[in-house]
Coordinates of C-alpha atoms and ligand atoms in Angstrom, one line a residue:
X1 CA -127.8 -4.3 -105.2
X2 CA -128.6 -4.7 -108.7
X3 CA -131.9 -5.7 -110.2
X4 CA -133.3 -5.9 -114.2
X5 CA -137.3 -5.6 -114.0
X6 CA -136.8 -3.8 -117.7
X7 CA -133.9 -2.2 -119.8
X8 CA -134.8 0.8 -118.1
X9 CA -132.9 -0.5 -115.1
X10 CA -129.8 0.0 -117.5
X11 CA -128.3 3.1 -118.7
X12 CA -127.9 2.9 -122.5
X13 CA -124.2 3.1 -122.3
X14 CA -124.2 -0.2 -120.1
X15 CA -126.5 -1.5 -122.9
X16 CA -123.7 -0.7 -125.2
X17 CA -121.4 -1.9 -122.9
X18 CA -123.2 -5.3 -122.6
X19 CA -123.2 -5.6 -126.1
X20 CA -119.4 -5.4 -126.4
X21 CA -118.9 -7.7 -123.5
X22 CA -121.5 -10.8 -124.8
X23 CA -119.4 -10.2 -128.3
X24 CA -115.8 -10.5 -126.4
X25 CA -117.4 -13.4 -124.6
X26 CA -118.0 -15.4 -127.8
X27 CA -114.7 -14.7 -128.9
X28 CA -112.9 -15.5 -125.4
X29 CA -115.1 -18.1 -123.6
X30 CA -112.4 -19.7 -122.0
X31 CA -111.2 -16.7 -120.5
X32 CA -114.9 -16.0 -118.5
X33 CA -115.1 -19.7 -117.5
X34 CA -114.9 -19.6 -114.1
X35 CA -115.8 -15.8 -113.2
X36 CA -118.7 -17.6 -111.5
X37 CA -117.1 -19.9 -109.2
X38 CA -119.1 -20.6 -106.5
X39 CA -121.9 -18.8 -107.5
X40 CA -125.5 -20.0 -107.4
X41 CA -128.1 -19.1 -110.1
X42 CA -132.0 -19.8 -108.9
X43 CA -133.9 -20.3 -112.3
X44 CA -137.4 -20.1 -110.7
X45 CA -140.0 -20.4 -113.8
X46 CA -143.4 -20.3 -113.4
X47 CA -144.8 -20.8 -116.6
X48 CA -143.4 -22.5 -119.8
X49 CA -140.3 -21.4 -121.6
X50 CA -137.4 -23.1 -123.6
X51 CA -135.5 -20.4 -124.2
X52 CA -135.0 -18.0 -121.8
X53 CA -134.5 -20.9 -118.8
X54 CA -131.6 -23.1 -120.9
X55 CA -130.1 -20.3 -122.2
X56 CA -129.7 -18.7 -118.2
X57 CA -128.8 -21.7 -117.3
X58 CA -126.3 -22.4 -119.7
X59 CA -124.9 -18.8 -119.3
X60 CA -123.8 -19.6 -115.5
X61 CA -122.7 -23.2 -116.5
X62 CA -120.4 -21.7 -118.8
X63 CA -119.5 -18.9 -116.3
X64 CA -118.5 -21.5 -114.2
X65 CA -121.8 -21.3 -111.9
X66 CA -124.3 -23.5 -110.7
X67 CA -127.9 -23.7 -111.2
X68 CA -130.7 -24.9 -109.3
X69 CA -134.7 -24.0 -109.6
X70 CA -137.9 -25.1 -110.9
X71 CA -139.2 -25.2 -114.3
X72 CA -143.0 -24.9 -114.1
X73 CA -145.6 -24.1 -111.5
X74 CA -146.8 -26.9 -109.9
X75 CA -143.1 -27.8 -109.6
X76 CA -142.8 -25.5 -106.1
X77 CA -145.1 -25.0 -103.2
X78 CA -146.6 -22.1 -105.2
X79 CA -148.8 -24.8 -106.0
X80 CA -149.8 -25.2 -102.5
X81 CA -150.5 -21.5 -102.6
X82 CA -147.1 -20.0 -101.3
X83 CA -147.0 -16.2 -102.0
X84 CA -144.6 -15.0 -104.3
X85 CA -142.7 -13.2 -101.4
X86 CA -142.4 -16.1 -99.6
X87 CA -141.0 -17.9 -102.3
X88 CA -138.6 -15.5 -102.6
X89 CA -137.3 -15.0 -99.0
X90 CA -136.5 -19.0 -99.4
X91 CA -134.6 -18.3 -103.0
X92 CA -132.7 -15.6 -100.4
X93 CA -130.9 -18.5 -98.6
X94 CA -130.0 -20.7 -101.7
X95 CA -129.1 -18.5 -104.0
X96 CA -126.9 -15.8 -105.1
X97 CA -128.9 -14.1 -107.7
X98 CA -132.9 -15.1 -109.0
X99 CA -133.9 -15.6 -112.6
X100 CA -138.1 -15.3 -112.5
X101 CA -140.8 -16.0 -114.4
X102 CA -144.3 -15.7 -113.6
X103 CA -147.8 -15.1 -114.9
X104 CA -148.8 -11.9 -112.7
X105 CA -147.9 -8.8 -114.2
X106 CA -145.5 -7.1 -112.2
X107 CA -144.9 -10.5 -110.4
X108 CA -141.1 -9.4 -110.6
X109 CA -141.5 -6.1 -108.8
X110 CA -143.0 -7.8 -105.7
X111 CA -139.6 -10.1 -106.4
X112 CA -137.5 -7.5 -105.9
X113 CA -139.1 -6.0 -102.5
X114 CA -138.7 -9.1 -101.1
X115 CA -135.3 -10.0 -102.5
X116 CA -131.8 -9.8 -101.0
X117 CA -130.0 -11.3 -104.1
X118 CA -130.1 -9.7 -107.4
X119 CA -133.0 -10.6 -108.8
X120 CA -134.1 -10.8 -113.1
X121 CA -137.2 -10.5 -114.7
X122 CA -137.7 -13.4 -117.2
X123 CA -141.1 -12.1 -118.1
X124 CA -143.9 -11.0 -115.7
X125 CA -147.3 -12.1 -117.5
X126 CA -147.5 -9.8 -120.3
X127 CA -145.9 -6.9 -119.3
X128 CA -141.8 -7.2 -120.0
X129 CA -139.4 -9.4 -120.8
X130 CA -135.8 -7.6 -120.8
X131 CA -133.7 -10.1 -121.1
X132 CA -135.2 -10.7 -124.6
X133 CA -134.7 -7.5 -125.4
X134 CA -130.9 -7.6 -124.6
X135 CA -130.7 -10.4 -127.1
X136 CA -132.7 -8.5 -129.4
X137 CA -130.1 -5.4 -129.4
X138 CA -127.3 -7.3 -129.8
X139 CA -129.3 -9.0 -133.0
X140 CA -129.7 -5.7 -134.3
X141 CA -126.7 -3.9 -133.5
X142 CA -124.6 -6.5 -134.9
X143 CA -126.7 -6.4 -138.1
X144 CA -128.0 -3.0 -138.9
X145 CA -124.5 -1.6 -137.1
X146 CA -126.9 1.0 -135.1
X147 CA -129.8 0.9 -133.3
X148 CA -130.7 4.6 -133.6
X149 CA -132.0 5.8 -137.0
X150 CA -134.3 2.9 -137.9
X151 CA -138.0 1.9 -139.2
X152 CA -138.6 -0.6 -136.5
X153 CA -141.9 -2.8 -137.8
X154 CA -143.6 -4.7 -134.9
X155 CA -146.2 -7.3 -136.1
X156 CA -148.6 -9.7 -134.2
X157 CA -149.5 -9.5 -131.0
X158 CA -148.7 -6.1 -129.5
X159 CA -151.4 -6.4 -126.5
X160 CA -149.7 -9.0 -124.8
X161 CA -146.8 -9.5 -126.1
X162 CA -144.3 -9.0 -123.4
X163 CA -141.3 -9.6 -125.8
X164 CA -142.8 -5.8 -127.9
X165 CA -143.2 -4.0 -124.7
X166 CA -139.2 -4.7 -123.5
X167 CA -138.1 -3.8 -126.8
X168 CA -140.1 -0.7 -127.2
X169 CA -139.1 0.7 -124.0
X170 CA -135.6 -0.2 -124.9
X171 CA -135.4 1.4 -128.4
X172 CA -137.5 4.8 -127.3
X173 CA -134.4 6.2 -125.7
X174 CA -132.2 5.7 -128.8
X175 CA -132.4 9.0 -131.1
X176 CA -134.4 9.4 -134.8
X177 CA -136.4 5.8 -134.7
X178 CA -139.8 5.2 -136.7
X179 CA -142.4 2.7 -135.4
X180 CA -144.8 0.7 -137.9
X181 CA -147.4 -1.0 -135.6
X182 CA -148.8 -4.1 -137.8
X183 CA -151.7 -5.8 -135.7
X184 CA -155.1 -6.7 -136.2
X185 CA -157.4 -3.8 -134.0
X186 CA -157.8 -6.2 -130.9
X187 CA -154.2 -6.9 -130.6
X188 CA -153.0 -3.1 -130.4
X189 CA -150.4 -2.0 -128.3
X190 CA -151.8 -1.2 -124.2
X191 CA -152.7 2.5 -123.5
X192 CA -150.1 3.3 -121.3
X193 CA -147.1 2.0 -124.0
X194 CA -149.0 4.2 -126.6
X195 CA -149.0 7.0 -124.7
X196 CA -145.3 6.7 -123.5
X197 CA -144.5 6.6 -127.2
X198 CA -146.2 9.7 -128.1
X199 CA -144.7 11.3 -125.4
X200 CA -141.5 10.2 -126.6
X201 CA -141.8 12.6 -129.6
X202 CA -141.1 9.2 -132.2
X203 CA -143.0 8.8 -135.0
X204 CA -145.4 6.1 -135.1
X205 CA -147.9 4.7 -137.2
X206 CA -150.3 1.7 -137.8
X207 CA -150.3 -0.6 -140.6
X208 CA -153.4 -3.1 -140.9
X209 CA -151.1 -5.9 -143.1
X210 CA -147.4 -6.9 -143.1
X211 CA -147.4 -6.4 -147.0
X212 CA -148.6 -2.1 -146.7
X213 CA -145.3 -1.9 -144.4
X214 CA -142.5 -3.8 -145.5
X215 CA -140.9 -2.0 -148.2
X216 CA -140.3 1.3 -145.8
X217 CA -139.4 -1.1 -142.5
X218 CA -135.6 -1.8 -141.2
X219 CA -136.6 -4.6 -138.8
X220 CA -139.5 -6.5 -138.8
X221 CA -139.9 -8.0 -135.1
X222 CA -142.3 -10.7 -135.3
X223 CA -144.3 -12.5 -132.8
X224 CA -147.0 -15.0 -132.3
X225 CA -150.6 -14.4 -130.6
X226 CA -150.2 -14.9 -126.7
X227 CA -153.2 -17.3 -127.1
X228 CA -152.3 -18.3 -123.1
X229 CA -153.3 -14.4 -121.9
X230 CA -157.1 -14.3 -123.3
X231 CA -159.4 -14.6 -120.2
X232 CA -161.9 -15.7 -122.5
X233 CA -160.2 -18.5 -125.6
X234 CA -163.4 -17.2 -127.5
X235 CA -162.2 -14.0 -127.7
X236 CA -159.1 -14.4 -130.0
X237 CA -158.2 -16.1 -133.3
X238 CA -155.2 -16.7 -135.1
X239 CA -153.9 -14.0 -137.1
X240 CA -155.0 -13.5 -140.8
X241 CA -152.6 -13.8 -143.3
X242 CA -152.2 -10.4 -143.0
X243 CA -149.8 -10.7 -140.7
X244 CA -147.8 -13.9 -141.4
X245 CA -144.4 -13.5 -143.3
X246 CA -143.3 -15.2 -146.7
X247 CA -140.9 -15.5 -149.0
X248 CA -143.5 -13.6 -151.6
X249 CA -144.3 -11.1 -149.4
X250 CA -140.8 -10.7 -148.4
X251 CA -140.2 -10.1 -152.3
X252 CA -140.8 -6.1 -151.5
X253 CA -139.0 -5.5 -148.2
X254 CA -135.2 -4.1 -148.2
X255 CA -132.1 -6.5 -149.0
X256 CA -130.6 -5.4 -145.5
X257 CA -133.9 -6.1 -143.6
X258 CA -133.4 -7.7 -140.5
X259 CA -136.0 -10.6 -139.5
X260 CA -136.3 -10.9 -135.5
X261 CA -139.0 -13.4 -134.0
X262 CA -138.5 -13.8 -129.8
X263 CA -140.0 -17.1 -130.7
X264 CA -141.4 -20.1 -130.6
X265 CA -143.2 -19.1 -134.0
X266 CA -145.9 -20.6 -134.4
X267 CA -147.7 -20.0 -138.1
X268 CA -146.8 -16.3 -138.2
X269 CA -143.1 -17.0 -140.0
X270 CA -143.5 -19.6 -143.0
X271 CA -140.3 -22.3 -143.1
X272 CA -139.4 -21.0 -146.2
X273 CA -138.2 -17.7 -144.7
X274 CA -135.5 -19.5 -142.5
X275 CA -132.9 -19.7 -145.6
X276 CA -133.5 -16.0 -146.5
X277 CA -130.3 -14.1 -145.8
X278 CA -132.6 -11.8 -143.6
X279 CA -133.9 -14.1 -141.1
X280 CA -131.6 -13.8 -137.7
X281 CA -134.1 -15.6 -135.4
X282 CA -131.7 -18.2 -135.0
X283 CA -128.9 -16.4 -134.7
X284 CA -131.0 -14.1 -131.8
X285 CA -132.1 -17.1 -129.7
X286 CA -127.8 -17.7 -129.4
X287 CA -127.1 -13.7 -128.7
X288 CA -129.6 -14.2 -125.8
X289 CA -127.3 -17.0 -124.2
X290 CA -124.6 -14.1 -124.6
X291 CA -126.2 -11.5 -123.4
X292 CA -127.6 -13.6 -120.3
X293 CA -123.8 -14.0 -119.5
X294 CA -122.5 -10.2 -119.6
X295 CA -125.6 -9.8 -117.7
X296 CA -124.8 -12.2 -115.1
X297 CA -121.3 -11.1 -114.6
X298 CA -122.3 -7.3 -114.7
X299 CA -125.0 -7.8 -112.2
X300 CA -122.9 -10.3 -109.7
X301 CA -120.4 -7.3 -110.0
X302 CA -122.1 -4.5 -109.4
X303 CA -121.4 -2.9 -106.7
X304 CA -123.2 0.4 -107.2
X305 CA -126.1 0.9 -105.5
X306 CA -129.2 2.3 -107.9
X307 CA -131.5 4.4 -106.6
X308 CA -135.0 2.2 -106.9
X309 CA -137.3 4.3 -104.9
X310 CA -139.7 5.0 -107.8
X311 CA -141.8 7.8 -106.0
X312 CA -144.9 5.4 -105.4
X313 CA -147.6 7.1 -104.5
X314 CA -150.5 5.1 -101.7
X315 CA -153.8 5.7 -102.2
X316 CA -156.8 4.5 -99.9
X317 CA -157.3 0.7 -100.1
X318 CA -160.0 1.0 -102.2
X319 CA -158.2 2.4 -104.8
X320 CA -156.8 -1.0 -107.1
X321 CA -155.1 -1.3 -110.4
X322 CA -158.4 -2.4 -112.5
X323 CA -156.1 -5.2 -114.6
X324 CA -157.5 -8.2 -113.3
X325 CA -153.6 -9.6 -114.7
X326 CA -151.9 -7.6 -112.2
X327 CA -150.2 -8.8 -109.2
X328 CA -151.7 -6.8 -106.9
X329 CA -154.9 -8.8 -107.8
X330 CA -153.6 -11.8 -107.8
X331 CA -151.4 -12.4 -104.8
X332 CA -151.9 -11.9 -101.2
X333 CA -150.8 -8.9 -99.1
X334 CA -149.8 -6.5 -101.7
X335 CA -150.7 -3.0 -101.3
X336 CA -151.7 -1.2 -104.3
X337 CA -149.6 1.6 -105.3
X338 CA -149.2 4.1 -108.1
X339 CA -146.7 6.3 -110.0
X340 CA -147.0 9.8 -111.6
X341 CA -146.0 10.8 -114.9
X342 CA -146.4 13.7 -116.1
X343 CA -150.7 14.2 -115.3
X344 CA -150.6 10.8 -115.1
X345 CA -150.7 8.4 -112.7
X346 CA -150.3 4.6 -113.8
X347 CA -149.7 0.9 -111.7
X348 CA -146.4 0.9 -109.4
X349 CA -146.6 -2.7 -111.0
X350 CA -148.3 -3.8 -114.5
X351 CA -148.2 0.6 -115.4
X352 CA -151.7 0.1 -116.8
X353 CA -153.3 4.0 -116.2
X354 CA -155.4 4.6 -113.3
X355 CA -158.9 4.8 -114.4
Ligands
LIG401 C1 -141.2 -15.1 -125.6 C2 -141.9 -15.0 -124.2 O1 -141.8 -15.9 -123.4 O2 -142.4 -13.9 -124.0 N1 -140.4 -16.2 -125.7 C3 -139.1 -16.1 -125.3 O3 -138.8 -15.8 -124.1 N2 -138.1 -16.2 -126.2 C4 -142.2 -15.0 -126.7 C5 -143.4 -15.9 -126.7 O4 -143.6 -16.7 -125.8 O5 -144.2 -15.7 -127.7

């Protein structure tokens, strides 16, 4: 059985390969109208989204499957204070295959222990979001032609922002890429992200405004401030115009720039941008329906089983993840448990380092 908890879960040739198929499904979508027949997609959503749910859903309507789920918390007995595993082990007998989303970080891990469906992370807290990132490749592939060999510019919120962390993870195993990190100091990428990009040999550097970086960036990958993650509302405030795009500031970037924004925006892309020839936002928030559907079809065929013993590694009981975010501190019964990298040794399930 299959499962995407990140694009890690894909080789980069089936990234390539998903790319190719969501294209030949936009140009044949009668042909893949019923490869779903029969097949039942759980959309089980936890926490807000426009997006990611219609666009799954749409993606096995058109496949010819059917959908079923819940579109907010206090929509399931999670409310009542179900436990995410046994949510899941009721999604086992009504489903074929589980779209998530859920506030815990590393919510979607526990998913999959407890899961005899495929099961896809629609964004665990703030940790990943994959299938955005899917959309996000296609978006840049189809513009730029490449996705190797590119000044990538991130700008916003890089702590939380699940959306960054997908697409970073993603983009580190294709060759010769340059990172320009454009975020106020208390919005600055987590440690353990950091630290995988060093180790990943790229270049990266920090920019402190949008208007320092543009000239040198590829793609600028905007996003807003997570506002709904800060324990404490007092703690964050909406970003300077530093880092909010316009058409003047957009007056010094490249003529084949390519504008991505997960969304929803809220104040950090003005309207005027939406006309420029660079924006693809729009055109992104349609590649994710695509996407969604080679997913769907690759995953319901997929035969092959994946290895996903991740070498976890059980320490005494007293030993926890310290991210208060993390699902192993918010949920019930789950036993906290830790990988190695390298001298490292980080989270089983939100990866934040082991203190
Ligand atoms: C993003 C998300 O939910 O992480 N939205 C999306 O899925 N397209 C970005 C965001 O909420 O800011």
């Amino acid at each position: 059985m299959r499962h995407l908890l990140d694009t890690t879960d894909l080789s980069v040739g089936e990234i390539d390969e998903l790319i190719e198929l969501a294209r030949d499904i936009q140009q044949n979508r009668a042909f893949y109208a019923h490869v779903l027949n029969g097949k039942i997609l759980a959309t089980m959503f936890f926490e807000p989204s426009t997006r990611t749910r219609l666009s799954f859903e749409a993606a096995a309507l058109e496949l010819g499957g059917q959908v079923i789920g819940v579109s907010s918390g206090s929509a399931s007995s999670m409310s009542k204070g179900e436990s995410i595993a046994d949510t899941v082990r009721m999604v086992n007998c009504y489903a074929d295959m589980l779209a998530m989303r859920h506030p815990a970080e590393g919510s979607a891990a526990i998913a999959i222990e407890h899961a005899k469906i495929p099961v896809i992370n629609a964004g665990d807290g703030g940790h990943h979001h994959p299938t955005q990132t899917l959309a996000d490749l296609m978006t840049i592939k189809r513009r730029l032609g490449r996705l190797s060999g590119m000044t990538i510019g991130v700008c916003g919120d890089l702590l939380y922002g699940r959306t960054v962390h997908s697409l970073l993870n993603a983009l580190m195993r294709y060759p010769e890429n340059r990172y320009v990190l454009i975020s106020p100091e208390f919005l600055s990428l987590p440690e353990y992200l950091n630290n995988r990009l060093k180790a990943s040999g790229a270049q990266a550097v920090r920019a402190h405004t949008l208007s320092e970086a543009l000239p040198e960036i590829d793609v600028l990958y905007m996003t807003r401030v997570q506002s709904e993650r800060f324990s404490d509302k007092k703690t964050y405030s909406d970003l300077s115009d530093d880092f909010i795009l316009d058409a003047k500031k957009l007056e010094r970037a490249k003529p084949e720039l390519a504008i991505l924004h997960p969304l929803p925006r809220v104040n950090e892309i003005s309207a005027e941008v939406d006309d420029d020839p660079r924006a693809c936002y729009f055109q992104q928030a349609m590649n994710g329906k695509l996407m969604r559907k080679a997913l769907l079809i690759k995953l319901f065929k997929a035969l092959d089983e994946r290895d996903t013993d991740r070498g976890r590694i059980e320490f005494a009981p007293s030993v926890r993840c310290d991210n208060e975010k993390c699902v192993v501190n918010t949920e019930r019964d789950v036993k906290s448990s830790f990988r190695e990298s390298g001298a490292r040794r980080h989270c089983a399930y939100c990866e934040r380092e082991l203190s």
